[in-house]
């Protein structure tokens, strides 16, 4: 009897595998048309000052990976402290909506937009630019180590002082310049964030920004050590780190900025899945755009450019 039960279970298991191979066609409902906005702005900060701008798309089905062109004929009204400032126009050069006159955000002022486009419900959003947090000290070790694949990596040590009795959010970005590097760290305030990939998630890429908050170090001096893989070359069995320039940003960001980008990274990681654990649970990207999707947020930045000399290893 036990032997027969084993055969029945084995047969059922085989049928289960066959059933798993069956392709099911599921019709996904078309999403309600909504606008997707991207607008990040900051006060005038050299060497790469950015005036206010807005990018705009239509939404797409959740499984659609098509890259769509921007919407170029919407009406975008820009307000400062509730007062109308200008109607933004699309510019092919910047690939965004902007004002003919350069407008730079200011700390403490509230900025808002109202966007209208035929075929979509109107959207709106508002935010305030946070105070700047300065970098107190910044240093780089060009050759900090060599990984298992014989690639060199560099370390960056960044020190800053967190404002006291405030809820602060931060974003660290390292670029060359304009092209962000993938970053990693062992700092628990970052690795314990839900968006930061686990060491076991082999298929997930390292993030291109390190987001965190001051819930565990309010008002204190904070040191963050993180790493990146610099450009490197090999010739005649000699390997070296190439001479390059990096631009390191410490951004003081809004809570909306923080929740949006942490949720976006989580969403991207869950869609890529993992070699051992498969696809993760879908994560909805947070938004502060009313009646639409995306992000509208100011931030303040302290940044430094550093020249890195060539190093043989």
Short mmCIF file of C-alpha atoms in Angstrom, two decimals:
data_model
loop_
_atom_site.label_atom_id
_atom_site.label_comp_id
_atom_site.label_asym_id
_atom_site.label_seq_id
_atom_site.Cartn_x
_atom_site.Cartn_y
_atom_site.Cartn_z
CA UNK A 1 0.00 0.00 0.00
CA UNK A 2 2.78 2.42 0.92
CA UNK A 3 4.55 1.53 -2.32
CA UNK A 4 1.40 2.33 -4.34
CA UNK A 5 1.05 5.65 -2.56
CA UNK A 6 4.62 6.52 -3.57
CA UNK A 7 3.83 5.78 -7.22
CA UNK A 8 0.70 7.92 -7.05
CA UNK A 9 2.63 10.82 -5.50
CA UNK A 10 5.40 10.52 -8.10
CA UNK A 11 2.84 10.45 -10.92
CA UNK A 12 1.13 13.51 -9.47
CA UNK A 13 4.47 15.31 -9.26
CA UNK A 14 5.17 14.61 -12.95
CA UNK A 15 1.72 15.89 -13.90
CA UNK A 16 2.42 19.00 -11.86
CA UNK A 17 5.63 19.63 -13.80
CA UNK A 18 3.80 19.18 -17.10
CA UNK A 19 1.12 21.59 -15.96
CA UNK A 20 3.77 24.13 -15.05
CA UNK A 21 5.01 24.07 -18.64
CA UNK A 22 1.57 25.10 -19.92
CA UNK A 23 1.55 28.69 -21.11
CA UNK A 24 -1.38 30.69 -19.83
CA UNK A 25 -2.47 33.75 -21.73
CA UNK A 26 -3.74 36.39 -19.34
CA UNK A 27 -5.26 39.56 -20.63
CA UNK A 28 -4.00 42.53 -18.63
CA UNK A 29 -6.41 45.48 -18.42
CA UNK A 30 -5.21 48.71 -20.01
CA UNK A 31 -4.22 51.24 -17.34
CA UNK A 32 -6.13 54.49 -16.96
CA UNK A 33 -4.18 57.18 -18.87
CA UNK A 34 -2.13 59.24 -16.43
CA UNK A 35 0.84 61.56 -16.69
CA UNK A 36 4.27 60.69 -15.28
CA UNK A 37 6.43 63.64 -14.22
CA UNK A 38 10.08 63.96 -13.30
CA UNK A 39 11.31 67.25 -11.87
CA UNK A 40 14.26 67.66 -9.51
CA UNK A 41 15.57 71.15 -8.85
CA UNK A 42 18.15 72.79 -6.63
CA UNK A 43 19.54 76.26 -5.83
CA UNK A 44 22.40 77.62 -7.94
CA UNK A 45 25.38 75.40 -7.18
CA UNK A 46 28.58 75.46 -9.32
CA UNK A 47 30.24 73.77 -11.14
CA UNK A 48 27.09 72.19 -12.61
CA UNK A 49 24.20 74.62 -11.95
CA UNK A 50 20.74 73.35 -12.92
CA UNK A 51 17.78 75.61 -13.57
CA UNK A 52 14.27 74.29 -13.01
CA UNK A 53 12.93 71.83 -15.59
CA UNK A 54 10.19 69.22 -15.99
CA UNK A 55 10.08 65.97 -17.99
CA UNK A 56 6.76 64.36 -18.88
CA UNK A 57 5.55 60.98 -20.16
CA UNK A 58 2.35 58.98 -20.37
CA UNK A 59 2.02 55.86 -18.23
CA UNK A 60 2.29 52.33 -19.67
CA UNK A 61 1.10 48.81 -18.72
CA UNK A 62 3.09 47.35 -15.82
CA UNK A 63 4.79 44.65 -17.95
CA UNK A 64 5.49 46.96 -20.89
CA UNK A 65 9.24 47.59 -21.26
CA UNK A 66 8.92 49.86 -24.31
CA UNK A 67 10.83 53.14 -24.06
CA UNK A 68 8.37 55.90 -24.92
CA UNK A 69 9.16 59.42 -26.12
CA UNK A 70 8.42 62.36 -23.88
CA UNK A 71 5.20 64.32 -24.23
CA UNK A 72 6.18 67.66 -25.76
CA UNK A 73 2.90 69.59 -26.09
CA UNK A 74 1.58 69.80 -22.52
CA UNK A 75 0.84 73.05 -20.68
CA UNK A 76 2.99 73.38 -17.56
CA UNK A 77 2.41 76.30 -15.20
CA UNK A 78 5.14 77.07 -12.64
CA UNK A 79 4.38 78.77 -9.31
CA UNK A 80 6.52 80.16 -6.49
CA UNK A 81 4.86 80.60 -3.08
CA UNK A 82 1.51 80.35 -4.83
CA UNK A 83 2.34 83.12 -7.34
CA UNK A 84 2.41 82.27 -11.05
CA UNK A 85 5.93 82.67 -12.48
CA UNK A 86 5.98 81.26 -16.01
CA UNK A 87 4.63 78.73 -18.50
CA UNK A 88 7.34 76.18 -19.24
CA UNK A 89 8.02 75.24 -22.87
CA UNK A 90 9.59 72.04 -24.21
CA UNK A 91 13.20 72.41 -25.39
CA UNK A 92 14.78 69.81 -27.69
CA UNK A 93 18.27 70.75 -26.48
CA UNK A 94 17.61 69.99 -22.80
CA UNK A 95 14.91 67.37 -23.57
CA UNK A 96 12.70 68.94 -20.93
CA UNK A 97 10.25 71.75 -20.25
CA UNK A 98 12.02 74.90 -19.08
CA UNK A 99 11.67 78.66 -18.82
CA UNK A 100 13.29 81.06 -21.34
CA UNK A 101 14.78 82.82 -18.32
CA UNK A 102 16.97 80.76 -16.01
CA UNK A 103 15.11 80.04 -12.77
CA UNK A 104 16.98 78.62 -9.79
CA UNK A 105 15.21 77.35 -6.71
CA UNK A 106 15.70 79.00 -3.30
CA UNK A 107 15.66 77.47 0.17
CA UNK A 108 12.42 77.82 2.10
CA UNK A 109 10.26 78.77 -0.88
CA UNK A 110 7.39 76.55 -1.96
CA UNK A 111 7.33 75.56 -5.63
CA UNK A 112 4.42 74.00 -7.46
CA UNK A 113 3.30 73.01 -10.96
CA UNK A 114 -0.02 72.41 -12.66
CA UNK A 115 0.14 70.26 -15.80
CA UNK A 116 -2.55 69.84 -18.45
CA UNK A 117 -2.50 67.55 -21.50
CA UNK A 118 -5.39 66.49 -23.72
CA UNK A 119 -6.37 62.88 -23.09
CA UNK A 120 -5.05 62.86 -19.51
CA UNK A 121 -6.42 64.13 -16.21
CA UNK A 122 -4.52 67.24 -15.02
CA UNK A 123 -1.78 66.72 -12.42
CA UNK A 124 -0.18 68.96 -9.82
CA UNK A 125 2.57 68.83 -7.20
CA UNK A 126 4.40 71.06 -4.74
CA UNK A 127 7.42 71.00 -2.43
CA UNK A 128 9.92 73.11 -0.47
CA UNK A 129 13.71 73.08 -1.01
CA UNK A 130 15.55 71.81 2.13
CA UNK A 131 18.52 73.46 3.80
CA UNK A 132 22.03 72.68 2.56
CA UNK A 133 24.23 70.29 4.58
CA UNK A 134 27.93 70.83 3.95
CA UNK A 135 30.63 68.21 3.47
CA UNK A 136 33.17 68.73 6.26
CA UNK A 137 35.79 66.35 4.91
CA UNK A 138 36.22 64.21 1.80
CA UNK A 139 39.02 61.79 0.92
CA UNK A 140 39.59 59.00 -1.60
CA UNK A 141 41.88 55.99 -1.57
CA UNK A 142 42.30 55.16 -5.27
CA UNK A 143 43.44 51.58 -4.67
CA UNK A 144 41.46 50.42 -1.65
CA UNK A 145 41.48 46.74 -2.61
CA UNK A 146 41.11 44.10 -5.34
CA UNK A 147 38.03 41.91 -5.59
CA UNK A 148 37.66 38.21 -6.51
CA UNK A 149 37.57 39.08 -10.21
CA UNK A 150 40.89 40.92 -9.97
CA UNK A 151 39.26 44.32 -10.38
CA UNK A 152 40.44 47.23 -8.27
CA UNK A 153 38.02 49.30 -6.22
CA UNK A 154 38.35 52.72 -4.59
CA UNK A 155 37.04 53.93 -1.24
CA UNK A 156 35.55 57.33 -0.37
CA UNK A 157 35.30 58.73 3.15
CA UNK A 158 32.76 61.52 3.55
CA UNK A 159 32.19 63.39 6.82
CA UNK A 160 29.36 65.84 7.55
CA UNK A 161 27.46 67.24 10.52
CA UNK A 162 23.74 66.51 10.71
CA UNK A 163 21.46 69.44 11.76
CA UNK A 164 19.98 68.90 15.22
CA UNK A 165 16.29 68.34 16.02
CA UNK A 166 15.35 67.96 12.36
CA UNK A 167 14.15 65.03 10.29
CA UNK A 168 16.79 64.89 7.56
CA UNK A 169 17.16 62.72 4.46
CA UNK A 170 20.27 62.27 2.34
CA UNK A 171 21.44 60.97 -1.02
CA UNK A 172 25.07 60.33 -2.01
CA UNK A 173 25.93 60.22 -5.72
CA UNK A 174 29.35 59.80 -7.38
CA UNK A 175 29.69 60.54 -11.10
CA UNK A 176 32.34 61.03 -13.75
CA UNK A 177 30.82 63.69 -14.30
CA UNK A 178 27.18 63.15 -15.22
CA UNK A 179 27.61 59.37 -15.51
CA UNK A 180 26.86 57.84 -12.07
CA UNK A 181 28.91 54.96 -10.72
CA UNK A 182 27.47 51.96 -8.91
CA UNK A 183 28.20 52.25 -5.18
CA UNK A 184 28.35 49.91 -2.22
CA UNK A 185 29.04 50.24 1.49
CA UNK A 186 29.08 48.39 4.80
CA UNK A 187 27.48 51.28 6.74
CA UNK A 188 24.49 49.79 8.59
CA UNK A 189 22.38 52.93 8.29
CA UNK A 190 22.44 52.27 4.53
CA UNK A 191 22.66 48.48 4.26
CA UNK A 192 19.60 48.13 6.55
CA UNK A 193 17.51 50.26 4.19
CA UNK A 194 14.88 48.15 2.40
CA UNK A 195 16.13 49.19 -1.06
CA UNK A 196 19.76 48.17 -0.48
CA UNK A 197 20.40 44.75 -2.11
CA UNK A 198 21.31 41.80 0.10
CA UNK A 199 24.71 40.13 -0.33
CA UNK A 200 22.75 37.00 -1.26
CA UNK A 201 20.93 38.76 -4.11
CA UNK A 202 23.57 37.95 -6.70
CA UNK A 203 21.55 39.11 -9.72
CA UNK A 204 20.77 42.58 -8.39
CA UNK A 205 22.97 45.51 -9.35
CA UNK A 206 24.61 47.82 -6.86
CA UNK A 207 22.70 51.10 -6.51
CA UNK A 208 23.84 54.31 -8.19
CA UNK A 209 22.77 56.35 -5.18
CA UNK A 210 23.02 55.78 -1.42
CA UNK A 211 19.87 57.00 0.33
CA UNK A 212 19.53 57.18 4.12
CA UNK A 213 18.06 59.25 6.96
CA UNK A 214 19.32 60.62 10.28
CA UNK A 215 17.01 58.63 12.60
CA UNK A 216 20.02 57.10 14.41
CA UNK A 217 22.44 60.07 14.48
CA UNK A 218 20.36 63.25 14.80
CA UNK A 219 22.58 66.29 15.36
CA UNK A 220 25.82 64.28 15.27
CA UNK A 221 28.90 64.26 13.07
CA UNK A 222 28.61 61.34 10.68
CA UNK A 223 31.25 59.49 8.68
CA UNK A 224 30.18 57.48 5.63
CA UNK A 225 32.63 55.15 3.87
CA UNK A 226 31.59 53.78 0.50
CA UNK A 227 33.20 52.19 -2.56
CA UNK A 228 33.12 52.31 -6.35
CA UNK A 229 34.92 50.56 -9.20
CA UNK A 230 37.11 53.09 -11.05
CA UNK A 231 37.96 52.89 -14.77
CA UNK A 232 40.88 50.52 -15.25
CA UNK A 233 42.92 49.01 -18.06
CA UNK A 234 45.22 46.08 -18.73
CA UNK A 235 48.13 45.69 -21.16
CA UNK A 236 51.06 43.25 -21.23
CA UNK A 237 49.95 41.70 -17.93
CA UNK A 238 49.98 45.10 -16.22
CA UNK A 239 46.76 46.51 -14.80
CA UNK A 240 46.18 50.06 -13.69
CA UNK A 241 43.51 52.47 -12.57
CA UNK A 242 43.08 55.15 -15.23
CA UNK A 243 43.37 58.83 -14.50
CA UNK A 244 39.85 60.15 -14.00
CA UNK A 245 37.73 62.84 -12.36
CA UNK A 246 34.89 62.11 -9.96
CA UNK A 247 32.21 64.50 -8.74
CA UNK A 248 30.85 63.56 -5.32
CA UNK A 249 27.51 64.94 -4.13
CA UNK A 250 25.98 64.98 -0.68
CA UNK A 251 22.36 65.87 -1.30
CA UNK A 252 20.03 67.07 1.42
CA UNK A 253 16.67 65.85 0.12
CA UNK A 254 12.99 65.92 0.99
CA UNK A 255 11.09 62.98 2.43
CA UNK A 256 9.19 62.74 -0.88
CA UNK A 257 12.51 62.45 -2.78
CA UNK A 258 13.75 59.79 -0.34
CA UNK A 259 10.59 57.65 -0.43
CA UNK A 260 10.28 57.93 -4.21
CA UNK A 261 13.81 56.80 -5.07
CA UNK A 262 13.98 54.07 -2.41
CA UNK A 263 10.71 52.63 -3.73
CA UNK A 264 11.89 52.89 -7.37
CA UNK A 265 15.07 50.93 -6.57
CA UNK A 266 13.04 48.30 -4.70
CA UNK A 267 10.69 48.02 -7.67
CA UNK A 268 13.60 47.57 -10.08
CA UNK A 269 15.19 44.91 -7.86
CA UNK A 270 11.93 42.96 -7.49
CA UNK A 271 11.37 42.93 -11.26
CA UNK A 272 14.88 41.60 -11.95
CA UNK A 273 14.54 38.94 -9.27
CA UNK A 274 17.37 36.72 -8.10
CA UNK A 275 19.05 33.55 -9.31
CA UNK A 276 18.08 31.59 -6.18
CA UNK A 277 14.92 33.32 -4.95
CA UNK A 278 13.19 34.25 -8.21
CA UNK A 279 11.08 37.37 -8.65
CA UNK A 280 10.31 39.39 -5.54
CA UNK A 281 7.04 40.90 -4.46
CA UNK A 282 6.11 43.92 -6.62
CA UNK A 283 6.73 47.28 -4.94
CA UNK A 284 4.67 50.30 -5.91
CA UNK A 285 6.77 53.38 -6.57
CA UNK A 286 5.76 56.19 -4.23
CA UNK A 287 4.80 59.55 -5.73
CA UNK A 288 3.98 63.07 -4.59
CA UNK A 289 2.29 63.93 -7.90
CA UNK A 290 -1.44 64.39 -7.37
CA UNK A 291 -3.55 62.43 -9.86
CA UNK A 292 -0.40 61.14 -11.60
CA UNK A 293 2.95 59.47 -11.06
CA UNK A 294 6.59 60.42 -10.63
CA UNK A 295 8.46 62.92 -8.51
CA UNK A 296 8.47 66.70 -8.05
CA UNK A 297 11.06 67.67 -5.47
CA UNK A 298 13.72 70.16 -4.59
CA UNK A 299 17.05 69.23 -3.01
CA UNK A 300 20.21 71.01 -1.90
CA UNK A 301 23.68 69.76 -2.67
CA UNK A 302 27.27 70.18 -1.56
CA UNK A 303 29.60 68.67 -4.16
CA UNK A 304 33.30 68.39 -4.84
CA UNK A 305 35.31 67.35 -7.90
CA UNK A 306 38.44 65.29 -7.28
CA UNK A 307 41.18 64.32 -9.75
CA UNK A 308 42.37 60.72 -9.38
CA UNK A 309 45.84 59.89 -10.68
CA UNK A 310 46.71 56.62 -12.38
CA UNK A 311 47.71 53.74 -10.07
CA UNK A 312 49.33 50.45 -11.13
CA UNK A 313 48.22 47.31 -9.26
#
